[in-house]
């Protein structure tokens, strides 16, 4: 059996010697005529072979110039070429810069990495400063997700439909507007992050996002509690399991849908709650919405005129999120760790970010089912209040902090905590 299994691999190995050399490979080897011939054989007769061949020239130039790129200081330190590393740092840093301090930091980082991941993590957890930095860094990444950003991005079209916009085409265009606004205001982050400082900008962003979440929650609550009552005119209530009295209670059941005849945006006549056809969700299994084209059948959302207000709330949310909560957790995590702990610290905080991304994305629809849309966004707003307090109490301002000063970022906060613990112990003894 093992001998037979080797036959396909042997055939593949032999055939590899018959595969012609690629045009790109030939260009790298400066065999331009052969490259042109190879392109001519694989392209259509009227294809612009010379144009494609010329397109490979920039890549070839880049390949050649890469050999002229100087070696980085870190690479030279790894190779124990300390004098060359110092010279390289001197060439790229300002005249009065502490090159020796940065060089020592690079040496420490390289030494820590050579100790192995386990040793680095043990050293990180044994240092009070780095432990505090890890706490702050991981909290920034966790609450960035707990405030629901990827829920808004992943489910933007669904949220608009939940708010009552029944037209799929309009919901997709509304989702495009949402994404465009987020992209636009994310670009304002680099322009304001150094002007206002990380902490101030993050507090403003968190406050705005929290208020936007409260607004979205209140709007959904208003929609749910002003849902239209059913006006059943059909004589077929026999064996109908969807015996709800309002639209919101009807569509909250995944097996039921709201059947109505719309006279105007604010008036629904001849409405009823009917079972959804599992083969065609735009139709019911009984009643008028089974076949009639003059009636509309809404599943998972109640038709209303308030979907615009939900769209406004989501846009406000992204306007505040883009410049602050979007980039700052990543920026601060690149600044608060000492040189030797920076790689492991960033890796840990990134893991926390994606873990909470998965958690929030997977639980959103379940939360909507049990807490309703209003309750879910209210929960996200509560997380926003908690995060605002954490930022206010624990996040130091890193604007203008040099690499050498990172070690002392959390010293004062740790000393205050120890002093408070000592005072509490004294009170207990007395």
Coordinates of C-alpha atoms in Angstrom, one line a residue:
X1 CA 0.0 0.0 0.0
X2 CA 2.8 2.4 0.9
X3 CA 4.6 1.6 -2.4
X4 CA 1.4 2.3 -4.4
X5 CA 0.9 5.6 -2.5
X6 CA 4.3 6.8 -3.7
X7 CA 3.5 6.4 -7.4
X8 CA 1.5 9.8 -7.7
X9 CA 4.3 11.7 -5.9
X10 CA 6.9 10.1 -8.2
X11 CA 4.9 11.0 -11.3
X12 CA 4.5 14.6 -10.1
X13 CA 8.3 14.8 -9.4
X14 CA 9.1 13.7 -12.9
X15 CA 6.6 16.0 -14.5
X16 CA 8.0 19.0 -12.6
X17 CA 11.1 18.9 -14.8
X18 CA 8.9 19.3 -17.9
X19 CA 7.2 22.4 -16.6
X20 CA 8.4 25.5 -18.6
X21 CA 10.1 28.3 -16.7
X22 CA 7.7 31.2 -15.9
X23 CA 8.1 34.6 -17.6
X24 CA 8.7 36.3 -14.2
X25 CA 11.5 33.9 -13.4
X26 CA 13.1 34.5 -16.8
X27 CA 12.9 38.3 -16.3
X28 CA 14.6 38.0 -12.9
X29 CA 17.4 36.1 -14.7
X30 CA 17.5 38.8 -17.4
X31 CA 16.4 36.4 -20.1
X32 CA 14.0 38.8 -21.8
X33 CA 13.8 37.1 -25.2
X34 CA 12.9 33.8 -23.6
X35 CA 10.4 35.6 -21.3
X36 CA 8.7 37.2 -24.3
X37 CA 8.6 33.8 -26.1
X38 CA 7.0 32.2 -23.0
X39 CA 4.3 34.9 -22.8
X40 CA 3.6 34.6 -26.5
X41 CA 2.9 30.9 -26.1
X42 CA 0.4 31.3 -23.2
X43 CA -1.4 34.5 -24.2
X44 CA -4.0 35.1 -27.0
X45 CA -2.7 36.2 -30.4
X46 CA -3.6 39.9 -30.1
X47 CA -2.5 40.2 -26.5
X48 CA 0.0 43.0 -25.5
X49 CA 2.9 40.8 -24.6
X50 CA 5.4 43.8 -24.5
X51 CA 3.1 45.6 -22.1
X52 CA 3.0 42.7 -19.7
X53 CA 6.7 42.2 -20.0
X54 CA 7.3 45.9 -19.2
X55 CA 5.1 45.6 -16.2
X56 CA 7.7 43.2 -14.7
X57 CA 10.5 45.7 -14.9
X58 CA 9.5 47.7 -11.7
X59 CA 9.4 44.4 -9.7
X60 CA 12.9 43.6 -11.1
X61 CA 14.2 47.0 -10.1
X62 CA 12.8 46.6 -6.6
X63 CA 14.5 43.2 -6.3
X64 CA 17.8 44.7 -7.3
X65 CA 17.4 47.7 -4.9
X66 CA 16.6 45.4 -2.0
X67 CA 20.3 44.4 -1.9
X68 CA 21.2 48.0 -1.3
X69 CA 18.9 48.4 1.7
X70 CA 21.0 48.8 4.8
X71 CA 20.7 46.2 7.6
X72 CA 18.5 47.1 10.5
X73 CA 20.0 47.9 14.0
X74 CA 18.0 44.9 15.4
X75 CA 19.4 42.5 12.8
X76 CA 23.0 43.8 13.6
X77 CA 22.5 43.3 17.3
X78 CA 21.2 39.7 16.7
X79 CA 24.5 39.1 14.8
X80 CA 26.4 40.7 17.7
X81 CA 27.6 43.6 15.5
X82 CA 27.1 46.2 18.1
X83 CA 29.3 48.9 16.6
X84 CA 27.6 48.7 13.2
X85 CA 24.2 48.8 15.0
X86 CA 25.2 51.9 16.9
X87 CA 26.4 53.5 13.6
X88 CA 23.1 52.6 11.9
X89 CA 21.1 54.2 14.8
X90 CA 23.2 57.3 14.7
X91 CA 22.4 57.8 11.0
X92 CA 18.6 57.6 11.4
X93 CA 18.1 59.4 14.7
X94 CA 18.4 63.1 15.5
X95 CA 21.7 64.5 16.7
X96 CA 20.9 64.7 20.4
X97 CA 19.1 61.4 20.6
X98 CA 20.1 58.8 23.2
X99 CA 21.4 56.2 20.8
X100 CA 23.1 54.2 23.6
X101 CA 19.8 53.9 25.5
X102 CA 17.9 52.6 22.5
X103 CA 20.8 50.2 21.7
X104 CA 20.6 48.8 25.2
X105 CA 16.8 48.4 24.8
X106 CA 17.3 46.5 21.6
X107 CA 19.9 44.3 23.3
X108 CA 17.5 43.6 26.2
X109 CA 14.7 42.8 23.7
X110 CA 16.9 40.4 21.7
X111 CA 18.1 38.7 24.9
X112 CA 14.5 38.2 26.2
X113 CA 13.5 36.7 22.8
X114 CA 16.4 34.3 23.0
X115 CA 15.2 33.2 26.4
X116 CA 12.0 31.8 24.9
X117 CA 8.3 32.7 25.1
X118 CA 7.7 31.0 28.4
X119 CA 10.6 32.9 30.1
X120 CA 9.4 36.2 28.7
X121 CA 5.8 35.7 29.9
X122 CA 7.1 34.7 33.4
X123 CA 9.2 37.9 33.5
X124 CA 6.2 39.9 32.3
X125 CA 3.9 38.6 35.1
X126 CA 6.6 39.0 37.7
X127 CA 6.9 42.8 36.9
X128 CA 4.3 45.0 38.5
X129 CA 4.7 47.7 35.8
X130 CA 4.3 45.2 32.9
X131 CA 1.4 43.5 34.6
X132 CA -0.4 46.8 34.8
X133 CA 0.5 47.5 31.2
X134 CA -0.9 44.1 30.2
X135 CA -4.1 44.8 32.1
X136 CA -4.6 48.2 30.4
X137 CA -3.7 46.9 27.0
X138 CA -6.0 43.9 27.2
X139 CA -8.9 46.0 28.6
X140 CA -8.5 48.4 25.7
X141 CA -8.8 45.6 23.1
X142 CA -11.6 43.7 25.0
X143 CA -13.8 46.8 25.4
X144 CA -13.2 47.9 21.8
X145 CA -15.1 44.8 20.8
X146 CA -17.6 44.8 23.8
X147 CA -18.9 48.1 22.6
X148 CA -20.3 46.3 19.5
X149 CA -18.2 47.7 16.6
X150 CA -18.2 44.4 14.7
X151 CA -21.8 43.8 15.4
X152 CA -22.6 47.1 13.7
X153 CA -20.2 46.4 10.8
X154 CA -21.2 42.7 10.3
X155 CA -24.9 43.1 10.8
X156 CA -25.4 46.7 9.5
X157 CA -27.9 45.6 6.8
X158 CA -29.7 43.3 9.3
X159 CA -29.9 46.2 11.8
X160 CA -31.5 48.5 9.3
X161 CA -34.0 45.7 8.4
X162 CA -34.7 45.1 12.1
X163 CA -35.6 48.8 12.4
X164 CA -38.3 48.3 9.8
X165 CA -36.8 48.8 6.4
X166 CA -38.3 45.9 4.4
X167 CA -36.6 46.6 1.1
X168 CA -33.4 44.5 0.7
X169 CA -32.0 46.9 -1.9
X170 CA -32.4 49.9 0.3
X171 CA -30.9 48.1 3.3
X172 CA -27.8 47.2 1.3
X173 CA -27.4 50.8 0.2
X174 CA -27.8 52.0 3.8
X175 CA -25.1 49.5 4.8
X176 CA -22.8 51.0 2.1
X177 CA -23.4 54.5 3.6
X178 CA -22.5 53.2 7.1
X179 CA -19.3 51.7 5.8
X180 CA -18.3 54.9 3.9
X181 CA -18.9 57.1 7.0
X182 CA -16.7 54.7 9.2
X183 CA -13.9 54.8 6.6
X184 CA -14.1 58.6 6.4
X185 CA -14.0 59.3 10.1
X186 CA -11.3 56.7 10.7
X187 CA -9.0 58.9 8.6
X188 CA -9.5 61.7 11.2
X189 CA -7.8 59.6 13.9
X190 CA -4.2 60.3 12.8
X191 CA -4.9 64.0 12.6
X192 CA -6.2 64.3 16.1
X193 CA -4.5 61.6 18.1
X194 CA -1.3 63.7 18.7
X195 CA -3.1 67.0 19.0
X196 CA -5.5 65.9 21.7
X197 CA -3.6 63.1 23.3
X198 CA -4.6 59.4 23.5
X199 CA -6.5 59.6 26.8
X200 CA -8.6 62.7 26.0
X201 CA -9.5 61.5 22.5
X202 CA -10.4 58.0 23.9
X203 CA -12.6 59.5 26.6
X204 CA -14.4 61.7 24.1
X205 CA -14.8 58.8 21.7
X206 CA -16.1 56.4 24.4
X207 CA -18.6 59.0 25.7
X208 CA -19.9 59.6 22.2
X209 CA -20.2 55.9 21.4
X210 CA -22.0 55.2 24.7
X211 CA -24.5 58.0 24.1
X212 CA -25.1 56.7 20.6
X213 CA -25.7 53.2 21.9
X214 CA -28.3 54.6 24.4
X215 CA -30.0 56.5 21.5
X216 CA -30.1 53.3 19.3
X217 CA -31.5 51.3 22.3
X218 CA -34.2 54.0 23.0
X219 CA -35.2 54.1 19.4
X220 CA -35.6 50.3 19.2
X221 CA -37.5 50.4 22.4
X222 CA -39.9 53.0 21.0
X223 CA -40.3 51.0 17.8
X224 CA -41.1 47.8 19.8
X225 CA -43.6 49.5 22.1
X226 CA -45.4 51.3 19.3
X227 CA -45.7 48.3 17.1
X228 CA -49.0 48.0 15.3
X229 CA -51.7 45.8 16.7
X230 CA -53.1 43.1 14.4
X231 CA -56.4 43.7 12.7
X232 CA -57.3 40.2 11.7
X233 CA -59.9 40.1 9.0
X234 CA -59.3 36.6 7.7
X235 CA -61.5 33.8 8.7
X236 CA -58.7 31.3 8.9
X237 CA -57.4 31.2 12.4
X238 CA -58.0 27.5 12.6
X239 CA -54.8 25.6 13.3
X240 CA -52.8 28.9 13.2
X241 CA -50.0 28.6 15.8
X242 CA -49.1 32.3 15.4
X243 CA -51.8 33.8 17.5
X244 CA -50.0 37.0 18.5
X245 CA -51.7 40.4 19.0
X246 CA -48.9 42.8 17.9
X247 CA -46.4 42.9 15.1
X248 CA -43.4 42.9 17.4
X249 CA -44.5 39.8 19.3
X250 CA -45.3 38.1 16.0
X251 CA -42.0 38.7 14.3
X252 CA -40.0 37.8 17.4
X253 CA -41.1 34.2 16.7
X254 CA -38.9 32.9 13.9
X255 CA -41.8 30.7 12.6
X256 CA -44.2 33.6 12.2
X257 CA -44.5 36.7 9.9
X258 CA -46.5 39.9 9.8
X259 CA -49.0 39.9 6.8
X260 CA -50.4 43.4 6.0
X261 CA -51.8 45.6 3.3
X262 CA -50.1 49.0 3.4
X263 CA -52.3 52.0 2.7
X264 CA -49.7 54.6 3.8
X265 CA -46.4 54.6 5.8
X266 CA -48.2 54.9 9.1
X267 CA -51.3 52.7 8.5
X268 CA -51.5 48.9 8.2
X269 CA -54.9 47.5 7.5
X270 CA -56.1 43.9 7.2
X271 CA -53.0 42.6 9.1
X272 CA -52.5 39.2 10.7
X273 CA -49.8 37.0 12.0
X274 CA -49.2 33.8 9.9
X275 CA -46.8 30.9 9.8
X276 CA -43.7 31.4 7.5
X277 CA -43.3 29.1 4.5
X278 CA -40.0 27.4 5.2
X279 CA -39.4 27.0 1.4
X280 CA -40.2 30.7 0.6
X281 CA -39.9 33.1 3.5
X282 CA -41.7 35.8 1.5
X283 CA -44.9 33.8 1.7
X284 CA -47.0 32.3 4.5
X285 CA -48.3 28.8 4.6
X286 CA -51.9 30.0 4.9
X287 CA -54.1 33.1 4.6
X288 CA -53.9 36.0 2.2
X289 CA -50.1 36.2 2.2
X290 CA -49.9 32.7 0.8
X291 CA -50.6 33.7 -2.7
X292 CA -51.8 37.4 -2.9
X293 CA -49.5 39.9 -4.5
X294 CA -51.3 42.9 -3.1
X295 CA -50.2 42.0 0.5
X296 CA -46.7 42.2 2.0
X297 CA -45.2 39.6 4.4
X298 CA -42.6 40.9 6.8
X299 CA -40.4 38.4 8.6
X300 CA -38.2 39.4 11.6
X301 CA -39.1 43.1 11.4
X302 CA -42.1 45.3 11.7
X303 CA -42.7 47.9 9.0
X304 CA -42.5 51.4 10.3
X305 CA -41.2 54.9 9.5
X306 CA -38.5 55.0 12.1
X307 CA -35.7 53.1 10.3
X308 CA -34.1 56.4 9.4
X309 CA -33.5 57.2 13.1
X310 CA -31.7 53.9 13.6
X311 CA -29.5 54.8 10.6
X312 CA -28.7 58.2 12.2
X313 CA -27.8 56.5 15.5
X314 CA -25.5 54.0 13.8
X315 CA -23.8 56.8 11.8
X316 CA -23.3 58.8 15.1
X317 CA -21.8 55.7 16.7
X318 CA -19.3 55.3 13.9
X319 CA -18.4 59.0 13.8
X320 CA -17.3 58.8 17.4
X321 CA -15.8 55.4 17.1
X322 CA -13.7 56.0 14.0
X323 CA -11.1 58.5 15.3
X324 CA -10.8 57.2 18.9
X325 CA -11.8 53.7 19.8
X326 CA -10.8 52.4 16.4
X327 CA -7.0 53.2 16.4
X328 CA -6.2 54.1 20.0
X329 CA -6.2 50.6 21.5
X330 CA -3.7 49.5 18.9
X331 CA -1.6 52.7 19.3
X332 CA -1.4 52.6 23.1
X333 CA -0.5 48.9 23.0
X334 CA 2.5 49.7 20.9
X335 CA 3.6 52.3 23.4
X336 CA 3.0 51.1 27.0
X337 CA 5.3 48.0 27.0
X338 CA 8.9 48.0 27.8
X339 CA 11.2 47.1 24.9
X340 CA 11.7 43.5 26.0
X341 CA 8.0 42.9 26.5
X342 CA 6.6 44.7 23.5
X343 CA 6.3 41.7 21.2
X344 CA 4.7 39.4 23.7
X345 CA 2.4 42.2 25.1
X346 CA 1.1 43.1 21.7
X347 CA 0.6 39.4 20.8
X348 CA -1.4 38.9 24.0
X349 CA -3.6 42.0 23.5
X350 CA -4.3 41.1 19.9
X351 CA -5.4 37.6 21.0
X352 CA -7.8 39.3 23.4
X353 CA -9.1 41.5 20.7
X354 CA -9.9 38.7 18.3
X355 CA -11.3 36.5 21.1
X356 CA -13.8 39.2 22.1
X357 CA -14.5 39.9 18.4
X358 CA -15.6 36.2 18.0
X359 CA -17.6 36.3 21.3
X360 CA -19.5 39.5 20.5
X361 CA -20.2 38.4 16.9
X362 CA -21.4 35.0 17.9
X363 CA -23.7 36.2 20.7
X364 CA -25.4 39.1 19.0
X365 CA -28.3 37.3 17.5
X366 CA -28.8 35.3 20.7
X367 CA -28.8 38.5 22.7
X368 CA -31.4 40.0 20.3
X369 CA -33.6 36.9 20.7
X370 CA -33.6 37.0 24.6
X371 CA -33.0 40.7 25.3
X372 CA -34.5 42.3 22.2
X373 CA -32.6 44.9 20.1
X374 CA -33.2 47.6 22.7
X375 CA -31.8 45.4 25.5
X376 CA -28.8 44.3 23.5
X377 CA -27.7 47.9 22.7
X378 CA -28.4 48.9 26.3
X379 CA -26.0 46.2 27.4
X380 CA -23.3 47.5 25.0
X381 CA -23.9 51.0 26.5
X382 CA -23.3 49.6 30.0
X383 CA -20.0 48.3 28.8
X384 CA -19.3 51.8 27.5
X385 CA -19.8 53.3 31.0
X386 CA -17.5 50.7 32.6
X387 CA -14.8 51.3 30.0
X388 CA -15.0 55.1 30.5
X389 CA -14.3 54.6 34.2
X390 CA -11.4 52.2 33.4
X391 CA -9.8 54.6 31.0
X392 CA -10.2 57.5 33.4
X393 CA -8.6 55.6 36.3
X394 CA -5.9 53.4 34.7
X395 CA -4.8 54.7 31.3
X396 CA -1.8 57.0 31.4
X397 CA -1.2 59.6 28.7
X398 CA 1.5 58.3 26.4
X399 CA 1.6 61.4 24.1
X400 CA 5.2 62.5 23.8
X401 CA 6.5 59.7 26.1
X402 CA 10.0 58.5 25.1
X403 CA 10.9 54.8 25.0
X404 CA 13.1 55.3 28.1
X405 CA 10.2 56.7 30.1
X406 CA 7.9 53.7 29.4
X407 CA 9.2 51.9 32.5
X408 CA 7.8 54.7 34.8
X409 CA 4.3 55.0 33.1
X410 CA 2.5 52.9 35.8
X411 CA 4.8 53.4 38.8
X412 CA 2.7 56.2 40.3
X413 CA -0.6 54.2 39.9
X414 CA 1.0 51.1 41.5
X415 CA 2.3 53.3 44.4
X416 CA -1.1 54.8 44.9
X417 CA -2.7 51.3 45.0
X418 CA -0.1 50.1 47.5
X419 CA -0.7 53.2 49.7
X420 CA -4.5 52.6 49.6
X421 CA -4.0 48.9 50.6
X422 CA -1.8 50.0 53.5
X423 CA -4.3 52.5 54.7
X424 CA -7.1 49.9 54.5
X425 CA -5.0 47.4 56.4
X426 CA -4.4 50.0 59.1
X427 CA -8.1 50.8 59.4
X428 CA -8.9 47.0 59.8
X429 CA -6.2 46.6 62.5
X430 CA -7.7 49.5 64.6

